[in-house]
PDB file of C-alpha atoms in Angstrom:
ATOM      1  CA  MET R1207     117.004 107.770  59.825  1.00 45.00           C
ATOM      2  CA  ALA R1208     119.213 107.158  62.870  1.00 45.00           C
ATOM      3  CA  ASP R1209     121.976 105.858  60.586  1.00 51.00           C
ATOM      4  CA  GLU R1210     122.158 109.310  58.934  1.00 71.00           C
ATOM      5  CA  ILE R1211     122.545 111.219  62.217  1.00 79.00           C
ATOM      6  CA  ASP R1212     126.087 112.042  63.323  1.00 85.00           C
ATOM      7  CA  PRO R1213     126.718 109.960  66.459  1.00 90.00           C
ATOM      8  CA  ILE R1214     128.940 112.679  67.950  1.00 89.00           C
ATOM      9  CA  LEU R1215     126.832 115.225  69.862  1.00 88.00           C
ATOM     10  CA  GLN R1216     128.002 118.749  70.661  1.00 84.00           C
ATOM     11  CA  VAL R1217     126.776 119.532  74.172  1.00 81.00           C
ATOM     12  CA  GLY R1218     128.012 122.730  75.837  1.00 75.00           C
ATOM     13  CA  GLY R1219     131.422 122.570  74.192  1.00 79.00           C
ATOM     14  CA  LEU R1220     131.695 118.862  74.990  1.00 83.00           C
ATOM     15  CA  LYS R1221     131.641 116.152  72.341  1.00 91.00           C
ATOM     16  CA  LEU R1222     129.616 113.121  73.380  1.00 92.00           C
ATOM     17  CA  GLN R1223     130.165 109.796  71.672  1.00 94.00           C
ATOM     18  CA  PRO R1224     128.411 106.465  72.095  1.00 96.00           C
ATOM     19  CA  GLY R1225     129.593 104.948  75.371  1.00 96.00           C
ATOM     20  CA  ASP R1226     129.832 108.322  77.153  1.00 96.00           C
ATOM     21  CA  ARG R1227     127.684 109.089  80.186  1.00 96.00           C
ATOM     22  CA  ILE R1228     124.754 111.483  80.317  1.00 95.00           C
ATOM     23  CA  GLY R1229     124.178 111.646  84.042  1.00 94.00           C
ATOM     24  CA  SER R1230     123.501 108.079  85.204  1.00 96.00           C
ATOM     25  CA  TRP R1231     122.764 106.879  81.665  1.00 98.00           C
ATOM     26  CA  VAL R1232     125.070 105.608  78.926  1.00 97.00           C
ATOM     27  CA  TYR R1233     124.671 107.129  75.462  1.00 97.00           C
ATOM     28  CA  VAL R1234     124.147 104.373  72.867  1.00 97.00           C
ATOM     29  CA  LYS R1235     123.222 106.122  69.590  1.00 96.00           C
ATOM     30  CA  PRO R1236     121.145 108.990  68.197  1.00 94.00           C
ATOM     31  CA  VAL R1237     117.576 108.105  67.207  1.00 92.00           C
ATOM     32  CA  GLY R1238     116.068 111.412  66.098  1.00 87.00           C
ATOM     33  CA  VAL R1239     116.495 115.149  65.706  1.00 85.00           C
ATOM     34  CA  GLY R1240     113.702 117.702  65.970  1.00 80.00           C
ATOM     35  CA  GLY R1241     113.518 121.466  65.965  1.00 79.00           C
ATOM     36  CA  MET R1242     113.882 121.707  69.732  1.00 82.00           C
ATOM     37  CA  ALA R1243     115.830 118.631  70.812  1.00 87.00           C
ATOM     38  CA  THR R1244     117.904 115.632  69.869  1.00 90.00           C
ATOM     39  CA  VAL R1245     116.736 112.217  71.065  1.00 93.00           C
ATOM     40  CA  VAL R1246     119.299 109.529  71.796  1.00 96.00           C
ATOM     41  CA  LEU R1247     119.035 105.930  72.872  1.00 97.00           C
ATOM     42  CA  GLY R1248     120.551 105.282  76.256  1.00 98.00           C
ATOM     43  CA  ARG R1249     120.936 102.573  78.870  1.00 98.00           C
ATOM     44  CA  ASP R1250     119.994 103.050  82.490  1.00 97.00           C
ATOM     45  CA  PRO R1251     121.985 101.606  85.423  1.00 96.00           C
ATOM     46  CA  ASN R1252     119.949  98.365  85.097  1.00 96.00           C
ATOM     47  CA  ASN R1253     120.978  98.155  81.420  1.00 97.00           C
ATOM     48  CA  ASP R1254     117.404  98.859  80.242  1.00 97.00           C
ATOM     49  CA  LEU R1255     116.924 101.032  77.164  1.00 98.00           C
ATOM     50  CA  VAL R1256     115.686 104.618  77.618  1.00 98.00           C
ATOM     51  CA  ALA R1257     115.193 107.608  75.344  1.00 97.00           C
ATOM     52  CA  ILE R1258     117.046 110.775  76.330  1.00 96.00           C
ATOM     53  CA  LYS R1259     115.716 114.028  74.880  1.00 94.00           C
ATOM     54  CA  ILE R1260     118.443 116.723  74.993  1.00 92.00           C
ATOM     55  CA  LEU R1261     117.558 120.370  74.393  1.00 89.00           C
ATOM     56  CA  LYS R1262     119.467 121.898  71.472  1.00 84.00           C
ATOM     57  CA  ALA R1263     121.984 124.696  72.096  1.00 79.00           C
ATOM     58  CA  ASN R1264     119.963 127.257  70.118  1.00 74.00           C
ATOM     59  CA  ARG R1265     117.031 126.726  72.530  1.00 73.00           C
ATOM     60  CA  ILE R1266     118.945 127.323  75.774  1.00 77.00           C
ATOM     61  CA  GLY R1267     118.107 130.656  77.397  1.00 73.00           C
ATOM     62  CA  THR R1268     114.777 130.893  75.559  1.00 72.00           C
ATOM     63  CA  THR R1269     111.210 130.215  76.613  1.00 80.00           C
ATOM     64  CA  ALA R1270     111.692 126.785  75.036  1.00 76.00           C
ATOM     65  CA  ALA R1271     114.017 125.820  77.897  1.00 80.00           C
ATOM     66  CA  LYS R1272     111.332 126.729  80.441  1.00 83.00           C
ATOM     67  CA  ARG R1273     108.697 124.820  78.460  1.00 82.00           C
ATOM     68  CA  PHE R1274     111.048 121.825  78.321  1.00 83.00           C
ATOM     69  CA  GLN R1275     111.263 121.701  82.122  1.00 86.00           C
ATOM     70  CA  ARG R1276     107.493 122.293  82.428  1.00 85.00           C
ATOM     71  CA  GLU R1277     106.918 119.356  80.075  1.00 83.00           C
ATOM     72  CA  PHE R1278     108.918 117.119  82.386  1.00 91.00           C
ATOM     73  CA  ARG R1279     107.154 118.320  85.559  1.00 89.00           C
ATOM     74  CA  ALA R1280     103.733 117.872  83.986  1.00 86.00           C
ATOM     75  CA  LEU R1281     104.409 114.466  82.461  1.00 89.00           C
ATOM     76  CA  SER R1282     106.141 113.109  85.558  1.00 91.00           C
ATOM     77  CA  ARG R1283     102.670 113.180  87.209  1.00 88.00           C
ATOM     78  CA  VAL R1284     101.090 111.134  84.416  1.00 94.00           C
ATOM     79  CA  ARG R1285     101.068 107.348  84.502  1.00 95.00           C
ATOM     80  CA  HIS R1286      98.974 105.783  81.760  1.00 97.00           C
ATOM     81  CA  PRO R1287      99.698 102.920  79.338  1.00 97.00           C
ATOM     82  CA  ASN R1288      99.039 105.211  76.352  1.00 98.00           C
ATOM     83  CA  VAL R1289     101.224 108.131  77.473  1.00 97.00           C
ATOM     84  CA  ILE R1290     105.017 108.043  77.284  1.00 95.00           C
ATOM     85  CA  ARG R1291     106.503 107.617  80.761  1.00 95.00           C
ATOM     86  CA  VAL R1292     109.078 110.210  81.804  1.00 95.00           C
ATOM     87  CA  ASP R1293     111.521 109.235  84.508  1.00 94.00           C
ATOM     88  CA  ALA R1294     114.107 111.949  85.124  1.00 96.00           C
ATOM     89  CA  PHE R1295     115.236 115.471  84.337  1.00 95.00           C
ATOM     90  CA  GLY R1296     118.846 116.563  84.283  1.00 94.00           C
ATOM     91  CA  ASP R1297     121.448 118.857  82.826  1.00 91.00           C
ATOM     92  CA  ILE R1298     124.641 118.097  80.956  1.00 90.00           C
ATOM     93  CA  HIS R1299     126.943 121.066  80.404  1.00 87.00           C
ATOM     94  CA  GLY R1300     124.051 123.529  80.363  1.00 85.00           C
ATOM     95  CA  HIS R1301     121.804 121.375  78.175  1.00 88.00           C
ATOM     96  CA  PRO R1302     118.652 120.180  79.967  1.00 91.00           C
ATOM     97  CA  PHE R1303     117.542 116.638  79.199  1.00 94.00           C
ATOM     98  CA  ILE R1304     114.551 114.404  79.901  1.00 95.00           C
ATOM     99  CA  VAL R1305     114.871 110.643  80.329  1.00 97.00           C
ATOM    100  CA  MET R1306     111.813 108.709  79.199  1.00 96.00           C
ATOM    101  CA  GLU R1307     110.695 105.245  78.298  1.00 96.00           C
ATOM    102  CA  TYR R1308     112.061 103.990  74.994  1.00 97.00           C
ATOM    103  CA  VAL R1309     109.382 102.764  72.603  1.00 96.00           C
ATOM    104  CA  GLU R1310     110.484 100.270  69.991  1.00 94.00           C
ATOM    105  CA  GLY R1311     108.216 100.823  67.021  1.00 93.00           C
ATOM    106  CA  ARG R1312     107.103 103.469  64.549  1.00 95.00           C
ATOM    107  CA  ASP R1313     105.290 106.764  64.705  1.00 95.00           C
ATOM    108  CA  LEU R1314     101.672 107.034  63.582  1.00 97.00           C
ATOM    109  CA  HIS R1315     102.658 108.831  60.381  1.00 95.00           C
ATOM    110  CA  GLN R1316     104.677 105.783  59.276  1.00 94.00           C
ATOM    111  CA  VAL R1317     101.894 103.410  60.333  1.00 95.00           C
ATOM    112  CA  ILE R1318      99.250 105.330  58.382  1.00 93.00           C
ATOM    113  CA  ARG R1319     101.429 105.218  55.281  1.00 92.00           C
ATOM    114  CA  SER R1320     101.707 101.436  55.665  1.00 91.00           C
ATOM    115  CA  PHE R1321      97.896 101.082  55.659  1.00 89.00           C
ATOM    116  CA  ARG R1322      97.853 101.265  51.852  1.00 86.00           C
ATOM    117  CA  HIS R1323      99.437  97.792  51.860  1.00 86.00           C
ATOM    118  CA  LEU R1324      96.473  96.336  53.737  1.00 82.00           C
ATOM    119  CA  GLU R1325      94.263  94.900  51.026  1.00 83.00           C
ATOM    120  CA  ASP R1326      91.112  94.567  53.107  1.00 89.00           C
ATOM    121  CA  PRO R1327      89.583  97.991  53.936  1.00 88.00           C
ATOM    122  CA  ARG R1328      87.928  96.430  56.986  1.00 92.00           C
ATOM    123  CA  GLU R1329      91.404  95.746  58.400  1.00 90.00           C
ATOM    124  CA  ARG R1330      92.388  99.402  57.875  1.00 91.00           C
ATOM    125  CA  TRP R1331      89.268 100.614  59.689  1.00 93.00           C
ATOM    126  CA  LYS R1332      89.727  98.102  62.512  1.00 94.00           C
ATOM    127  CA  ARG R1333      93.331  99.172  63.040  1.00 94.00           C
ATOM    128  CA  SER R1334      92.412 102.867  62.816  1.00 95.00           C
ATOM    129  CA  GLU R1335      89.709 102.372  65.443  1.00 97.00           C
ATOM    130  CA  GLU R1336      92.121 100.602  67.818  1.00 97.00           C
ATOM    131  CA  ILE R1337      94.616 103.468  67.537  1.00 98.00           C
ATOM    132  CA  LEU R1338      91.909 106.109  68.017  1.00 97.00           C
ATOM    133  CA  VAL R1339      90.609 104.349  71.129  1.00 98.00           C
ATOM    134  CA  ASP R1340      94.146 104.349  72.595  1.00 98.00           C
ATOM    135  CA  LEU R1341      94.507 108.062  71.809  1.00 97.00           C
ATOM    136  CA  CYS R1342      91.116 108.913  73.319  1.00 97.00           C
ATOM    137  CA  ARG R1343      92.013 107.044  76.503  1.00 98.00           C
ATOM    138  CA  ALA R1344      95.360 108.861  76.704  1.00 97.00           C
ATOM    139  CA  LEU R1345      93.860 112.289  76.043  1.00 96.00           C
ATOM    140  CA  SER R1346      91.052 111.704  78.543  1.00 97.00           C
ATOM    141  CA  HIS R1347      93.584 110.786  81.234  1.00 97.00           C
ATOM    142  CA  VAL R1348      95.833 113.743  80.409  1.00 95.00           C
ATOM    143  CA  HIS R1349      92.889 116.158  80.457  1.00 94.00           C
ATOM    144  CA  GLN R1350      91.777 114.795  83.851  1.00 95.00           C
ATOM    145  CA  LYS R1351      95.238 115.817  85.090  1.00 92.00           C
ATOM    146  CA  GLY R1352      94.635 119.352  83.792  1.00 91.00           C
ATOM    147  CA  LEU R1353      97.069 119.035  80.880  1.00 90.00           C
ATOM    148  CA  VAL R1354      96.629 119.768  77.194  1.00 88.00           C
ATOM    149  CA  HIS R1355      98.675 118.202  74.399  1.00 89.00           C
ATOM    150  CA  ARG R1356      99.669 121.265  72.390  1.00 84.00           C
ATOM    151  CA  ASP R1357     101.274 119.436  69.477  1.00 86.00           C
ATOM    152  CA  LEU R1358      99.034 116.481  68.628  1.00 93.00           C
ATOM    153  CA  LYS R1359     100.052 115.118  65.232  1.00 94.00           C
ATOM    154  CA  PRO R1360     100.896 111.669  63.825  1.00 95.00           C
ATOM    155  CA  SER R1361     104.645 112.057  64.378  1.00 92.00           C
ATOM    156  CA  ASN R1362     103.986 112.602  68.134  1.00 92.00           C
ATOM    157  CA  VAL R1363     102.115 109.325  68.488  1.00 97.00           C
ATOM    158  CA  LEU R1364     104.272 106.219  68.795  1.00 97.00           C
ATOM    159  CA  ILE R1365     102.983 102.739  67.994  1.00 98.00           C
ATOM    160  CA  ASN R1366     104.837 100.098  69.973  1.00 97.00           C
ATOM    161  CA  GLN R1367     105.520  96.541  68.824  1.00 96.00           C
ATOM    162  CA  GLU R1368     102.313  95.318  70.484  1.00 96.00           C
ATOM    163  CA  GLY R1369     100.333  97.821  68.384  1.00 96.00           C
ATOM    164  CA  SER R1370      99.388 100.196  71.218  1.00 98.00           C
ATOM    165  CA  ALA R1371      99.498 103.959  70.647  1.00 98.00           C
ATOM    166  CA  LEU R1372     101.434 106.224  73.050  1.00 98.00           C
ATOM    167  CA  LEU R1373     101.287 110.025  73.174  1.00 95.00           C
ATOM    168  CA  THR R1374     104.617 111.800  73.328  1.00 91.00           C
ATOM    169  CA  ASP R1375     106.192 115.243  72.834  1.00 85.00           C
ATOM    170  CA  PHE R1376     103.494 117.392  74.407  1.00 81.00           C
ATOM    171  CA  GLY R1377     104.881 120.751  73.292  1.00 68.00           C
ATOM    172  CA  ILE R1378     103.922 122.180  76.687  1.00 54.00           C
TER     173      ILE R1378
END
């Protein structure tokens, strides 16, 4: 999917290309586009990979912009192995952005679709149980912090290369 996304981003009248800076981070390539934001791969000052979620122009000046900042404030208080870690909030030419941990892997929707290739049904159930346990742990922790995930769906659950599930995109 990322190969189909135009690598040049329009941000507040500015055209960003791979190699340009977004605050302290270097833009590497786009990785996804949603209704509210574009997510790009970036590198932090230590050269570690991060995901940068940039609010789209048509969302600036709306309640979505306030929710975007609320999402950062809420998630910056959460530290759990099954919840995406957010690290920073910033603004580039009037476009708010959130810097978060980059998860190499697939979303739960893609993983579920791959289950049909598992010949042994016991393996499907075992894997499903492991993912559900991760999600229950994440949701329990989030709820203890007084937060609610308002957009829980398979595409907002990332499965990393170790097979752990991480909640993301809270839709706060």
